[in-house]
């Protein structure tokens, strides 16, 4: 109902506002080239830059969550028809994958705006940012890039890689952990156990999906390769395998309090 929608959006917004400085630091670490957050704060003489890029995520959260749970429900119901074991985690995994797929098409352009904003140097983000991203590419672009504005395709493949399988892992890990933490012969679960299950699910999912998150940032950076494969090759050449997990500790520190959005 409407009250649940408002409560869910409000709690998600509060968690996002509280953890956005961590996200700012993560994005700049993942880029491999941006100045550290401390240097940006010192150069702008403002801590407000730590929340740069949060606006598109806050505005898009309701639609994003709606697509996630519509996709989750549809995928789970479809998988349940083909699975004989009622206790199987497969329908939950499939539902999470379908939900992640559905929300990626909204999440990718929102995060492109966020990444460009967070990686901008100086006191303000570039004013023509949105206009630049909705224009078709100049002559020389090929394939999808020649026909579709960057806002709609840049980083989409990496977003799908980050959100499809990892969301299936999140939902199935959470369901398994919740069942394991329930009192014997009871479906009741304490608030603490629910938070612990969410933390376990978030950690497991990000261990699977974090390399794709790093590649998404690299694909969406200005002047970087937009191809997922090209970005992976460039990152490996620069930092080796360790580069694919650059910033993971901060991501996990942010993911645990944020995981309640999917509970």
Short mmCIF file of C-alpha atoms in Angstrom, two decimals:
data_model
loop_
_atom_site.label_atom_id
_atom_site.label_comp_id
_atom_site.label_asym_id
_atom_site.label_seq_id
_atom_site.Cartn_x
_atom_site.Cartn_y
_atom_site.Cartn_z
CA UNK A 1 0.00 0.00 0.00
CA UNK A 2 0.94 3.67 -0.17
CA UNK A 3 2.12 3.83 3.46
CA UNK A 4 4.49 0.90 2.88
CA UNK A 5 5.77 2.55 -0.30
CA UNK A 6 6.51 5.84 1.51
CA UNK A 7 8.12 4.04 4.44
CA UNK A 8 10.27 1.92 2.16
CA UNK A 9 11.40 4.86 0.03
CA UNK A 10 12.10 7.00 3.12
CA UNK A 11 14.18 4.33 4.85
CA UNK A 12 16.09 3.69 1.63
CA UNK A 13 16.71 7.42 1.15
CA UNK A 14 18.01 7.79 4.71
CA UNK A 15 20.39 4.85 4.26
CA UNK A 16 21.54 6.27 0.92
CA UNK A 17 22.17 9.72 2.39
CA UNK A 18 24.09 8.22 5.31
CA UNK A 19 26.35 6.07 3.13
CA UNK A 20 26.78 8.25 0.01
CA UNK A 21 30.22 9.55 1.08
CA UNK A 22 31.41 5.94 1.04
CA UNK A 23 30.00 5.53 -2.47
CA UNK A 24 31.82 8.68 -3.55
CA UNK A 25 35.11 7.24 -2.26
CA UNK A 26 34.41 3.86 -3.90
CA UNK A 27 33.73 5.35 -7.33
CA UNK A 28 36.90 7.42 -7.26
CA UNK A 29 38.94 4.40 -6.15
CA UNK A 30 37.44 2.26 -8.91
CA UNK A 31 38.31 4.83 -11.56
CA UNK A 32 42.01 4.45 -10.85
CA UNK A 33 42.67 8.02 -11.95
CA UNK A 34 40.50 10.44 -9.94
CA UNK A 35 41.97 12.37 -7.03
CA UNK A 36 41.17 10.95 -3.57
CA UNK A 37 38.06 12.23 -1.82
CA UNK A 38 40.15 14.09 0.76
CA UNK A 39 41.89 16.08 -1.98
CA UNK A 40 38.54 16.93 -3.59
CA UNK A 41 37.13 18.18 -0.27
CA UNK A 42 40.25 20.26 0.35
CA UNK A 43 40.23 21.77 -3.14
CA UNK A 44 36.52 22.68 -3.03
CA UNK A 45 36.54 23.59 0.69
CA UNK A 46 33.19 21.88 1.04
CA UNK A 47 32.08 18.53 2.45
CA UNK A 48 28.90 18.80 0.36
CA UNK A 49 30.81 17.27 -2.59
CA UNK A 50 30.70 13.95 -0.72
CA UNK A 51 26.99 13.70 -1.63
CA UNK A 52 27.52 14.58 -5.28
CA UNK A 53 25.62 12.25 -7.62
CA UNK A 54 22.95 11.17 -5.14
CA UNK A 55 20.04 13.03 -6.80
CA UNK A 56 19.43 10.67 -9.76
CA UNK A 57 19.58 7.64 -7.45
CA UNK A 58 17.04 9.10 -5.02
CA UNK A 59 14.66 10.08 -7.82
CA UNK A 60 14.95 6.74 -9.57
CA UNK A 61 14.70 4.51 -6.48
CA UNK A 62 10.89 3.98 -6.54
CA UNK A 63 10.82 2.83 -10.19
CA UNK A 64 14.00 0.83 -9.72
CA UNK A 65 12.61 -1.05 -6.70
CA UNK A 66 9.26 -1.61 -8.42
CA UNK A 67 10.94 -3.22 -11.44
CA UNK A 68 13.11 -5.32 -9.13
CA UNK A 69 10.19 -6.81 -7.21
CA UNK A 70 7.91 -7.18 -10.24
CA UNK A 71 10.71 -9.06 -12.00
CA UNK A 72 11.45 -11.09 -8.87
CA UNK A 73 7.83 -12.18 -8.49
CA UNK A 74 7.45 -13.08 -12.18
CA UNK A 75 10.71 -15.01 -12.34
CA UNK A 76 10.05 -16.88 -9.10
CA UNK A 77 6.54 -17.91 -10.14
CA UNK A 78 7.76 -19.11 -13.56
CA UNK A 79 10.56 -21.17 -12.00
CA UNK A 80 8.26 -22.68 -9.37
CA UNK A 81 6.17 -24.26 -12.13
CA UNK A 82 9.20 -26.25 -13.31
CA UNK A 83 10.68 -27.20 -9.93
CA UNK A 84 9.21 -30.16 -8.08
CA UNK A 85 10.90 -29.52 -4.72
CA UNK A 86 8.92 -26.86 -2.82
CA UNK A 87 11.93 -26.07 -0.61
CA UNK A 88 14.30 -25.45 -3.51
CA UNK A 89 16.20 -22.18 -3.66
CA UNK A 90 16.24 -22.26 -7.48
CA UNK A 91 12.99 -20.25 -7.92
CA UNK A 92 14.32 -17.63 -5.50
CA UNK A 93 17.59 -17.46 -7.44
CA UNK A 94 15.78 -17.18 -10.78
CA UNK A 95 13.45 -14.51 -9.39
CA UNK A 96 16.42 -12.47 -8.18
CA UNK A 97 18.12 -12.75 -11.58
CA UNK A 98 14.97 -11.62 -13.43
CA UNK A 99 14.48 -8.75 -10.99
CA UNK A 100 18.09 -7.67 -11.44
CA UNK A 101 17.71 -7.83 -15.22
CA UNK A 102 14.54 -5.70 -15.16
CA UNK A 103 15.95 -2.95 -12.96
CA UNK A 104 19.29 -2.73 -14.82
CA UNK A 105 17.73 -0.74 -17.66
CA UNK A 106 16.78 2.03 -15.21
CA UNK A 107 19.82 1.68 -12.96
CA UNK A 108 22.41 1.95 -15.74
CA UNK A 109 21.56 5.49 -16.96
CA UNK A 110 21.08 6.70 -13.37
CA UNK A 111 24.51 5.40 -12.44
CA UNK A 112 26.09 6.87 -15.54
CA UNK A 113 24.95 10.29 -14.35
CA UNK A 114 26.16 9.48 -10.83
CA UNK A 115 29.60 8.31 -11.95
CA UNK A 116 30.20 11.32 -14.21
CA UNK A 117 29.09 13.64 -11.42
CA UNK A 118 31.24 11.93 -8.79
CA UNK A 119 34.36 11.93 -10.95
CA UNK A 120 34.05 15.59 -11.91
CA UNK A 121 36.81 17.73 -10.41
CA UNK A 122 36.26 21.18 -8.94
CA UNK A 123 33.43 22.75 -7.02
CA UNK A 124 30.64 21.93 -9.44
CA UNK A 125 29.78 19.16 -11.84
CA UNK A 126 29.79 20.03 -15.55
CA UNK A 127 26.52 21.87 -16.35
CA UNK A 128 26.07 20.30 -19.83
CA UNK A 129 26.39 16.77 -18.44
CA UNK A 130 22.86 15.57 -19.16
CA UNK A 131 22.70 17.25 -22.57
CA UNK A 132 25.97 15.61 -23.57
CA UNK A 133 24.75 12.16 -22.55
CA UNK A 134 21.44 12.32 -24.40
CA UNK A 135 23.01 13.39 -27.72
CA UNK A 136 24.03 10.78 -30.25
CA UNK A 137 27.75 10.26 -30.70
CA UNK A 138 29.72 12.21 -33.26
CA UNK A 139 30.79 10.70 -36.58
CA UNK A 140 33.11 7.75 -36.13
CA UNK A 141 31.01 5.84 -33.62
CA UNK A 142 29.87 2.40 -34.71
CA UNK A 143 27.16 -0.11 -33.86
CA UNK A 144 24.83 0.65 -30.97
CA UNK A 145 26.88 3.72 -29.98
CA UNK A 146 26.09 5.36 -33.32
CA UNK A 147 22.32 4.94 -32.95
CA UNK A 148 21.59 5.33 -29.23
CA UNK A 149 22.56 8.18 -26.86
CA UNK A 150 25.25 7.25 -24.31
CA UNK A 151 22.76 7.65 -21.44
CA UNK A 152 20.88 4.58 -22.67
CA UNK A 153 23.73 2.20 -23.44
CA UNK A 154 27.04 3.20 -21.86
CA UNK A 155 27.80 0.73 -19.08
CA UNK A 156 24.60 -1.28 -19.63
CA UNK A 157 26.42 -4.57 -20.29
CA UNK A 158 28.47 -4.13 -17.09
CA UNK A 159 25.34 -3.21 -15.14
CA UNK A 160 23.65 -6.41 -16.34
CA UNK A 161 26.74 -8.41 -15.36
CA UNK A 162 26.65 -6.81 -11.92
CA UNK A 163 22.91 -7.02 -11.29
CA UNK A 164 21.58 -10.26 -12.84
CA UNK A 165 23.48 -13.20 -11.30
CA UNK A 166 24.48 -11.28 -8.13
CA UNK A 167 20.84 -10.44 -7.39
CA UNK A 168 19.98 -14.11 -7.75
CA UNK A 169 22.80 -14.84 -5.30
CA UNK A 170 21.51 -12.12 -2.94
CA UNK A 171 17.94 -13.39 -2.77
CA UNK A 172 18.85 -17.08 -2.50
CA UNK A 173 21.59 -16.38 0.11
CA UNK A 174 19.16 -14.31 2.14
CA UNK A 175 16.47 -16.97 1.95
CA UNK A 176 18.94 -19.70 2.98
CA UNK A 177 20.38 -17.64 5.85
CA UNK A 178 16.94 -16.66 7.10
CA UNK A 179 15.78 -20.29 7.11
CA UNK A 180 18.96 -21.33 8.93
CA UNK A 181 18.51 -18.67 11.60
CA UNK A 182 14.82 -19.35 12.27
CA UNK A 183 13.97 -21.00 15.58
CA UNK A 184 13.45 -24.77 15.25
CA UNK A 185 9.89 -25.74 14.23
CA UNK A 186 9.02 -22.06 13.73
CA UNK A 187 8.90 -19.56 10.88
CA UNK A 188 9.56 -16.66 13.26
CA UNK A 189 12.84 -14.78 12.91
CA UNK A 190 14.16 -12.07 15.20
CA UNK A 191 15.07 -8.61 13.95
CA UNK A 192 18.74 -9.30 14.72
CA UNK A 193 18.70 -12.55 12.76
CA UNK A 194 17.00 -10.79 9.85
CA UNK A 195 19.73 -8.12 9.79
CA UNK A 196 22.40 -10.84 10.01
CA UNK A 197 20.80 -12.70 7.08
CA UNK A 198 20.75 -9.47 5.06
CA UNK A 199 24.40 -8.78 5.86
CA UNK A 200 25.37 -12.31 4.83
CA UNK A 201 23.42 -12.01 1.58
CA UNK A 202 24.90 -8.61 0.74
CA UNK A 203 28.45 -9.82 1.40
CA UNK A 204 27.98 -12.97 -0.69
CA UNK A 205 26.39 -11.10 -3.60
CA UNK A 206 29.08 -8.41 -3.71
CA UNK A 207 31.88 -10.97 -3.63
CA UNK A 208 30.32 -12.33 -6.82
CA UNK A 209 29.34 -9.06 -8.48
CA UNK A 210 32.00 -6.56 -7.41
CA UNK A 211 34.36 -7.00 -10.40
CA UNK A 212 31.46 -6.08 -12.70
CA UNK A 213 30.77 -3.01 -10.54
CA UNK A 214 34.36 -1.86 -11.01
CA UNK A 215 34.06 -2.44 -14.76
CA UNK A 216 30.78 -0.52 -14.83
CA UNK A 217 32.52 2.51 -13.36
CA UNK A 218 35.36 2.15 -15.84
CA UNK A 219 32.95 1.87 -18.79
CA UNK A 220 31.01 4.94 -17.65
CA UNK A 221 34.02 7.19 -17.05
CA UNK A 222 34.53 10.01 -19.50
CA UNK A 223 37.11 9.10 -22.12
CA UNK A 224 37.31 5.43 -21.08
CA UNK A 225 36.45 2.39 -23.23
CA UNK A 226 32.70 1.80 -23.26
CA UNK A 227 33.13 -1.88 -24.14
CA UNK A 228 33.04 -4.28 -21.19
CA UNK A 229 35.82 -6.42 -22.66
CA UNK A 230 38.01 -3.43 -23.48
CA UNK A 231 37.54 -2.03 -19.98
CA UNK A 232 38.47 -5.41 -18.46
CA UNK A 233 41.64 -5.62 -20.55
CA UNK A 234 42.65 -2.08 -19.65
CA UNK A 235 42.02 -2.65 -15.93
CA UNK A 236 43.98 -5.92 -15.92
CA UNK A 237 46.89 -4.25 -17.71
CA UNK A 238 46.93 -1.45 -15.14
CA UNK A 239 46.36 -3.33 -11.88
CA UNK A 240 46.19 -7.07 -12.49
CA UNK A 241 43.47 -9.14 -10.83
CA UNK A 242 43.62 -7.03 -7.65
CA UNK A 243 42.21 -4.08 -9.61
CA UNK A 244 38.89 -5.89 -10.02
CA UNK A 245 38.41 -5.73 -6.23
CA UNK A 246 39.70 -2.21 -5.63
CA UNK A 247 37.39 -0.61 -3.03
CA UNK A 248 35.66 -3.85 -2.02
CA UNK A 249 36.09 -3.24 1.73
CA UNK A 250 34.32 0.12 1.48
CA UNK A 251 31.60 -1.43 -0.70
CA UNK A 252 30.89 -4.09 1.93
CA UNK A 253 30.82 -1.41 4.66
CA UNK A 254 28.14 0.37 2.65
CA UNK A 255 26.25 -2.72 1.48
CA UNK A 256 25.39 -4.08 4.93
CA UNK A 257 23.29 -1.08 6.09
CA UNK A 258 21.88 -0.68 2.57
CA UNK A 259 20.78 -4.34 2.35
CA UNK A 260 17.58 -3.66 4.29
CA UNK A 261 16.11 -2.12 1.08
CA UNK A 262 15.59 -5.63 -0.24
CA UNK A 263 14.38 -7.22 3.00
#
